[in-house]
XYZ file of C-alpha atoms in Angstrom:
456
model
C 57.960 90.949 40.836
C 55.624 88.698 39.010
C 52.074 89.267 37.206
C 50.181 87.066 36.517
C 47.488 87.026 33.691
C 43.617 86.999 34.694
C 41.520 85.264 31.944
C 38.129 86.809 31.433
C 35.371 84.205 31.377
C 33.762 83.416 27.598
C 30.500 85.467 27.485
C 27.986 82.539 27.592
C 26.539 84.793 24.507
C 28.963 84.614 22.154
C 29.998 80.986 22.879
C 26.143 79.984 21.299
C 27.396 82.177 18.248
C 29.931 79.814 17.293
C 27.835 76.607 16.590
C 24.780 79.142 15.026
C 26.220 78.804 11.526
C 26.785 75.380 11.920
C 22.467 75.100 13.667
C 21.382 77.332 10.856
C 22.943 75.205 8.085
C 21.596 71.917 9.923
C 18.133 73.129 9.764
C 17.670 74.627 6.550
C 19.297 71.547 4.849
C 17.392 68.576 7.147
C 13.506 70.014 5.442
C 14.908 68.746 1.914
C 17.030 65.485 3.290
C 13.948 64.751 5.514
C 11.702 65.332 2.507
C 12.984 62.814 0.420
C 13.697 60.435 3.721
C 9.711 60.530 3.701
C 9.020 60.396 0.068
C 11.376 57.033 -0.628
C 10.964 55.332 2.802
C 6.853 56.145 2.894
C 6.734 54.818 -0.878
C 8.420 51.481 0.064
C 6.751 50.710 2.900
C 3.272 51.229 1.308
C 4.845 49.161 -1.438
C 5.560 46.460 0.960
C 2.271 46.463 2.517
C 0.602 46.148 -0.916
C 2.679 43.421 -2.422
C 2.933 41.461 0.945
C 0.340 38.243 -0.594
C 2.584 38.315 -3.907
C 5.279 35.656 -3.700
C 6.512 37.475 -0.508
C 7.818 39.934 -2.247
C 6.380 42.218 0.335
C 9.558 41.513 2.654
C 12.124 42.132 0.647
C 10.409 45.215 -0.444
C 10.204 46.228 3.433
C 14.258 45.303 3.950
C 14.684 47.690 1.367
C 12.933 50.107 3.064
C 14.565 49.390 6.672
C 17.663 49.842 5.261
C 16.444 53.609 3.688
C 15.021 54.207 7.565
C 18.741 53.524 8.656
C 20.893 55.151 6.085
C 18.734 58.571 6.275
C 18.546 58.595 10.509
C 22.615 57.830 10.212
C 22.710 60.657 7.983
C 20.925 62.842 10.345
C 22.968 61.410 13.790
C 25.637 62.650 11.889
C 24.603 66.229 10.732
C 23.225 66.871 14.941
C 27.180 65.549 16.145
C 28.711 67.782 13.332
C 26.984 70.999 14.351
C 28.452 70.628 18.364
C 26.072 68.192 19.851
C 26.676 65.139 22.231
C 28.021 62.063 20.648
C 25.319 59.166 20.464
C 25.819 56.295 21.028
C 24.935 53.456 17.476
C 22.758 51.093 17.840
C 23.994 47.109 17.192
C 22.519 46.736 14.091
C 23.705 42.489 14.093
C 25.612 42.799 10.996
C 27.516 39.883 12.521
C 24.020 37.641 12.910
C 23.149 39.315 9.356
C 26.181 37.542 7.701
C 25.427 33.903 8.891
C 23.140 33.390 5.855
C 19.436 33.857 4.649
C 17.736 33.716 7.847
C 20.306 35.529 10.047
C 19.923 38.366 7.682
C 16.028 38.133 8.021
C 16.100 37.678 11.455
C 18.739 41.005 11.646
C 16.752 43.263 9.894
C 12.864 42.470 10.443
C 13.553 41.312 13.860
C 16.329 44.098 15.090
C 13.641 46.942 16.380
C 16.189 49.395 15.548
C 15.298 49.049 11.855
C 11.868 49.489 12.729
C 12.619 52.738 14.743
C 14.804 54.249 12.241
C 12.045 53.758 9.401
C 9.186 55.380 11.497
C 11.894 58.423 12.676
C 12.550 58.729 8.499
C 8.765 58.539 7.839
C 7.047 59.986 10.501
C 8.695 61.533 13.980
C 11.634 63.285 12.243
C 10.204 64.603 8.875
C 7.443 65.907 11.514
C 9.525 67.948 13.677
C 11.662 68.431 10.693
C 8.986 70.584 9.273
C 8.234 72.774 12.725
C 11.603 73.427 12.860
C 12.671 74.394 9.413
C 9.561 76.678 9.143
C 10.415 78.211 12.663
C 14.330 79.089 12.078
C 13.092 79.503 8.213
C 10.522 82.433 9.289
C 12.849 83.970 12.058
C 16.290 84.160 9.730
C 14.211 85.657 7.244
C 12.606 88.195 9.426
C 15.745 89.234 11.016
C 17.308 89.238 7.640
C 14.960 91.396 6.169
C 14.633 94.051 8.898
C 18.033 94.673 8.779
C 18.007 94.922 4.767
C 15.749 97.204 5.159
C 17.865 100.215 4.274
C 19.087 98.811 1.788
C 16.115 97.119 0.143
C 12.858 99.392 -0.103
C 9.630 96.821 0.272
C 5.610 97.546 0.542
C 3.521 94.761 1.804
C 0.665 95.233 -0.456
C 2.577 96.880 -3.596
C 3.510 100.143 -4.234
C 0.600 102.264 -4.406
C -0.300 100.651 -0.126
C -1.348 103.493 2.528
C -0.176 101.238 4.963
C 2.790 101.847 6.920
C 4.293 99.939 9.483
C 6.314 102.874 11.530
C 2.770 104.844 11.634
C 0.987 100.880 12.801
C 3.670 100.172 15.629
C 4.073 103.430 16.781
C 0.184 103.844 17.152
C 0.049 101.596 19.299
C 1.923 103.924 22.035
C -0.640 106.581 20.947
C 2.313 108.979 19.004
C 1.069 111.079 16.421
C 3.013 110.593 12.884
C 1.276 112.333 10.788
C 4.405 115.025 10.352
C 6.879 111.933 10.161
C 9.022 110.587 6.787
C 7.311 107.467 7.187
C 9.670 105.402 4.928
C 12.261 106.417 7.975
C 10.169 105.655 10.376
C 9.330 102.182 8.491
C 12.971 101.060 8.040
C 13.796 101.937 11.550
C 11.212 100.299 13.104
C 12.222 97.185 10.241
C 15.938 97.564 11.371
C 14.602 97.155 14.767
C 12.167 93.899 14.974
C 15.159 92.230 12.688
C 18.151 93.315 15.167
C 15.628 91.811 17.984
C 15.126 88.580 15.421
C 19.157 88.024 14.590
C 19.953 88.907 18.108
C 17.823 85.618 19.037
C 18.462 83.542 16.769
C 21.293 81.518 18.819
C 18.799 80.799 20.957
C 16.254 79.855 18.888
C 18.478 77.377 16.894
C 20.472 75.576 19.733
C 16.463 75.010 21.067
C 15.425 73.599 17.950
C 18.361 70.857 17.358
C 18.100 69.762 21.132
C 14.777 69.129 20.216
C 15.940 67.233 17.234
C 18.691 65.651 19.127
C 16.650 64.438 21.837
C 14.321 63.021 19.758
C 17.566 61.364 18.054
C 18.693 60.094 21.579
C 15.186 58.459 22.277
C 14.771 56.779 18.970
C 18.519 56.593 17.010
C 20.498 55.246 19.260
C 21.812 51.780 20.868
C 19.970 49.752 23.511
C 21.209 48.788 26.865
C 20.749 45.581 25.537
C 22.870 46.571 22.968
C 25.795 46.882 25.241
C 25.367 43.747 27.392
C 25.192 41.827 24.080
C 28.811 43.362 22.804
C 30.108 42.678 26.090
C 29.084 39.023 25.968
C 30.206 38.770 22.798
C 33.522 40.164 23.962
C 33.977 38.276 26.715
C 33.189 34.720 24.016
C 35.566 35.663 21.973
C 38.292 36.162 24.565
C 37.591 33.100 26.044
C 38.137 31.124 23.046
C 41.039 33.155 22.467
C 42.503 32.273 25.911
C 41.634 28.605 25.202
C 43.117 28.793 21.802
C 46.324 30.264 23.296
C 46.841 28.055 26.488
C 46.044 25.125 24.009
C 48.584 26.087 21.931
C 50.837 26.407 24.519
C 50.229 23.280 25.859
C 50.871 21.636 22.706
C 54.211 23.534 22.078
C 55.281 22.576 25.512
C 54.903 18.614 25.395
C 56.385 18.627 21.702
C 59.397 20.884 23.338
C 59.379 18.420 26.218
C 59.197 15.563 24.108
C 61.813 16.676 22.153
C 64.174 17.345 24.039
C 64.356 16.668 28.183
C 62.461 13.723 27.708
C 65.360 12.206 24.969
C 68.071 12.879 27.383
C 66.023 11.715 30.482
C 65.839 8.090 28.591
C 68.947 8.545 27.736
C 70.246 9.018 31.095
C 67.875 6.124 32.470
C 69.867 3.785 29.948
C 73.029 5.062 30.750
C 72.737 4.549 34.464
C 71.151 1.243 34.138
C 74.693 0.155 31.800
C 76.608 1.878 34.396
C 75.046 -0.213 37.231
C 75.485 -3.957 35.098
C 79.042 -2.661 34.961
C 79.965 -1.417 37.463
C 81.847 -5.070 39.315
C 82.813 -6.502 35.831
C 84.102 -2.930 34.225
C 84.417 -0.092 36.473
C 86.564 2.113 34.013
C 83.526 1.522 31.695
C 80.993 2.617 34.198
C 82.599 5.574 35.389
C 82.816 6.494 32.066
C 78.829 6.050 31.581
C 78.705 7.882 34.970
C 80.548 10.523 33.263
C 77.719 10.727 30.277
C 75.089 10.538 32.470
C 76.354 13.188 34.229
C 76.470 15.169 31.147
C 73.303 14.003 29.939
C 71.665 15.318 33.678
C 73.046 18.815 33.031
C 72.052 19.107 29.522
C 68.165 18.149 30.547
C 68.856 20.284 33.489
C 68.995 23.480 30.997
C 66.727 22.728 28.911
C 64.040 22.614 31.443
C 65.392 25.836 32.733
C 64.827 27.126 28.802
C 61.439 26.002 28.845
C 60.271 27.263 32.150
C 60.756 30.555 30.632
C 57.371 30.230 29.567
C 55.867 30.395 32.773
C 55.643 33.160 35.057
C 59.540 33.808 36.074
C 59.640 34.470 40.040
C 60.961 37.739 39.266
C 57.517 38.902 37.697
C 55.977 37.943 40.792
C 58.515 39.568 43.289
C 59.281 42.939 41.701
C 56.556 43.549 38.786
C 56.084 43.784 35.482
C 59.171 46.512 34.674
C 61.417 44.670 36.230
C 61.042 41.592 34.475
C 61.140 43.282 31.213
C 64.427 44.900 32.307
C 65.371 41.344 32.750
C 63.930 40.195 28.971
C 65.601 43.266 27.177
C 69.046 42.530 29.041
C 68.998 38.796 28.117
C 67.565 39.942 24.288
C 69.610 38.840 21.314
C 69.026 42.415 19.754
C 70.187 45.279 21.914
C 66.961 46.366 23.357
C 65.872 49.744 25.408
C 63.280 49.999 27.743
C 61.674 52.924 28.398
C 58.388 52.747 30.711
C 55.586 55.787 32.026
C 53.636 53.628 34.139
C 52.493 55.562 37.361
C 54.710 54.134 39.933
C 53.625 52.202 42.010
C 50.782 50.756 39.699
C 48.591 47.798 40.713
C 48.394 45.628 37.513
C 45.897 42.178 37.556
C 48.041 39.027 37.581
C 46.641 37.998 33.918
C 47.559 41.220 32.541
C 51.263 41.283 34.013
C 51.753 37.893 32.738
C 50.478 38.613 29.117
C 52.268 41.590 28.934
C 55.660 39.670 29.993
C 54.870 36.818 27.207
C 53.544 39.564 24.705
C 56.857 41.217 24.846
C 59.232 37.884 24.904
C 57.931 36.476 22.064
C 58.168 39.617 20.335
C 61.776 40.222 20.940
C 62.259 36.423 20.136
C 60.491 37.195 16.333
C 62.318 40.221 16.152
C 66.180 37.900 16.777
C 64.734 35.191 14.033
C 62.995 37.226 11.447
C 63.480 40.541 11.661
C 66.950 40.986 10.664
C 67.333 44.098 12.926
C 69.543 46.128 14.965
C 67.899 47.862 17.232
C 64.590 46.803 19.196
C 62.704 48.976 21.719
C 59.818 48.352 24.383
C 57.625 51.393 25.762
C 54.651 50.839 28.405
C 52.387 52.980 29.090
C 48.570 53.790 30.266
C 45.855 55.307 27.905
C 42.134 56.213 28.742
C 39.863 55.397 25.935
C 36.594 53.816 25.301
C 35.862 55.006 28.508
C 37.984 52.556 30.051
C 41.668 52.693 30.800
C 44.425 50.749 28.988
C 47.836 49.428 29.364
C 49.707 49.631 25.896
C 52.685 47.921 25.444
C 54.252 48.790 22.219
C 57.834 46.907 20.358
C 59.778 48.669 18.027
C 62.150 47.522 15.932
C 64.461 48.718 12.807
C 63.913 45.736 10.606
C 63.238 45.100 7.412
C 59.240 44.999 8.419
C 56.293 42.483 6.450
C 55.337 40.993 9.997
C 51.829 39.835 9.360
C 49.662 37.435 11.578
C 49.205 33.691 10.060
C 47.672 31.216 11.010
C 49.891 28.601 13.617
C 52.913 31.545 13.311
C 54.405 33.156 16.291
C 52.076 36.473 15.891
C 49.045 34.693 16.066
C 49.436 33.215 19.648
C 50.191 36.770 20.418
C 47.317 37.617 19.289
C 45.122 35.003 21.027
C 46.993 36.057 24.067
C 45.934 39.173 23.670
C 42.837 38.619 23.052
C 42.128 36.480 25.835
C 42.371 38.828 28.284
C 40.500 41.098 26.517
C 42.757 43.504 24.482
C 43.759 43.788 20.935
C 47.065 43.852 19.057
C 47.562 46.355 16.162
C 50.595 45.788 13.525
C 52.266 48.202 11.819
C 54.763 46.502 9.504
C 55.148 48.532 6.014
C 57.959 46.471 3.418
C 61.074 48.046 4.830
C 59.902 48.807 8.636
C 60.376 49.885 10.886
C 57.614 47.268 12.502
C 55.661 49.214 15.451
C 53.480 46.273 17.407
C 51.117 47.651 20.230
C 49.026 45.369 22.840
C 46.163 46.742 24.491
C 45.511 45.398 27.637
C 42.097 46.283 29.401
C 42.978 47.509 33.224
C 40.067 47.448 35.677
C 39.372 50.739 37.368
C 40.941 49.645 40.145
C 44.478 49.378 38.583
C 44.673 52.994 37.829
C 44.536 53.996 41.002
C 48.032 54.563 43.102
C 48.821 52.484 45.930
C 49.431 54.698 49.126
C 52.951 55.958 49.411
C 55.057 55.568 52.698
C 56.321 58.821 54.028
């Protein structure tokens, strides 16, 4: 016989109790932050204003005081996220255009609205509603706080020697005669009361007040749409010259490999056929014997060409998938390598992303043979959802002696222009000693994740 274990629901009630600490402390310490927010970011900007006609100085002045506007609404994204609220989303504040010199950074800050928005939420909208709500969860905490002190802390509203009692006020009001009543009970109960009703409340009254101050936040503190579609073309620039950097470089690695060597023994081959041919009535031990090198040189040109056509999509890639032709790489590895994969099977991978994943990993296991002085090597795919977007991660481990760094025209930094070029990134982790962990992210579209239909 089995049981099984019901779980009771959370009481929606007590779930609001556990982010009320964290509300209360929120909005009894934004009236001081907001305070001086408005004291320093009011000050410069009438500053600004005044000085604007002398030597300019009025702008720099005002930069000062967009950058107060930012640092004080960051601060107070961060408080609203810290006591439970939804993550918001920064604004691009063109730190990248900022950094391009004088008038980048002028055009970043005076021109980026955010600044602007973030100085008049510091100065005006926030320190506003900071004030109604401090006062609000100020005046109900202390109520309810004091009611039920009550007992414990005697308390006249108009000193000691005052007639007037607030057990005989409330309870005339229901027309009850307490003229025979211990009033001092009859005040702390009625105290005990009004602050059980004002603590029992106060979730309430706090998660209102900071999703008021959050969606202020959300209309004025955080990013653009704009802001998005100017990452993402950003993105997409700098994986295109990635992708041209990397095919370039491949292109140039390929004609000097060519060059180097099929093209020698080609010429060679040529020469030796065309001795073989002036030969071959006057001498035909000595052109058979050319026939013989030429035949020689043929094969040798033969595999090297094989060699370099590694570095193009092998057919098995493009017949059985991506695991397969690792299986493949890690067999044919000159360090023993495992492979150990938790793709969804089957999984519908772009063609780009197969194909840098197969490099990615080859020319890692080739760095590992000539620098890394290991033993052991391992490769480990897998999918990840972050960023809201899902991710293939391909990750090499190996036992060696670690240090692997990218530089410039070194086997790493292809990697990492192929990487980039489709739109991932390539994280190192390569302490003096190893091991050396090297993970690819590879952006998948939504329509990879999803599993092909399965025949029955």
């Amino acid at each position: 016989m089995t049981t099984q274990t019901v779980t009771k629901p959370a009481n929606p009630y007590w779930q609001l109790w556990r982010t009320t600490p964290k509300e209360v402390l929120y909005l009894m310490l934004g009236f001081p932050i907001a305070m001086t927010g408005f004291s320093v970011g009011i000050t410069l900007a009438a500053t600004a204003v005044g000085t604007i006609a002398v030597f300019l100085i009025g702008f720099f002045v005002m930069i000062l005081a967009l950058y107060v506007g930012r640092g004080f609404g960051l601060v107070h994204v961060n408080l609203l996220e810290w006591t439970g609220r939804h993550k918001l989303e920064r604004p691009d504040w063109q730190d990248d255009r900022a950094a391009t010199g004088f008038g980048g950074w002028l055009t970043a800050t005076l021109g980026n609205p955010h600044y602007w928005l973030y100085l008049l939420h510091t100065t005006i909208l926030g320190f506003v509603l900071t004030l109604i709500t401090w006062t609000i969860s100020f005046v109900w905490l202390s109520i309810g706080l004091a009611g039920l002190s009550s007992w414990f802390v005697r308390s006249q509203v108009d000193g000691e020697n005052s007639e007037w009692s607030l057990g005989e006020w409330f309870f005339g009001l229901f027309g009850v005669d307490t003229s025979t009543w211990n009033l001092e009970v009859a005040d702390n109960i009625v105290a005990f009361a009004i602050g059980l009703i004002f603590i029992a409340t106060l979730p309430f009254i706090t998660r209102g007040l900071v999703m008021a101050q959050w969606l202020l936040a959300r209309g004025t503190l955080t990013a653009f749409k704009s802001d998005g579609l100017r990452r993402e073309v950003q993105s997409l620039e700098e994986s295109r010259g990635a992708a041209l950097s990397a095919e370039g470089h491949s292109l140039r690695r390929l004609e000097r490999d060519i060059h180097d060597g099929p093209q020698q023994r080609l010429v060679r081959l040529q020469m030796d056929l065309a001795a073989a041919e002036r030969q071959l009535d006057s001498n035909p031990e000595q052109a058979r014997q050319l026939l013989t090198e030429a035949q020689a040189q043929s094969a040798e040109a033969l595999e090297e060409l094989r060699a370099l056509s590694r570095g193009f999509a092998p057919p098995l890639l493009l017949d059985r998938g991506l695991v397969a032709a690792l299986e493949s790489v890690a067999t044919r590895a000159a360090v023993p390598t495992t492979l150990a994969s938790e793709l969804p099977v089957p999984l519908v991978l772009p063609g780009e992303v197969e194909r840098a994943s197969y490099f990615v990993v080859a020319e890692l296991l080739t760095n590992v043979a000539k620098h890394a002085h290991a033993t052991q090597a391992a490769v480990h795919l897998a999918t990840e959802s972050a960023d809201d977007r899902s991710w293939l991660t391909v990750q090499v481990t190996d036992n060696g002696h670690g240090g692997a760094a990218v530089t410039a025209e070194h086997g790493l930094a292809g990697i990492a222009e192929r990487v980039r070029g489709v739109g991932g990134r390539l994280e190192i982790d390569s302490p003096e000693g190893g091991p050396t962990v090297i993970t690819a992210r590879l952006p998948l579209p939504k329509s990879s994740a999803e599993r092909a239909p399965v025949d029955l």
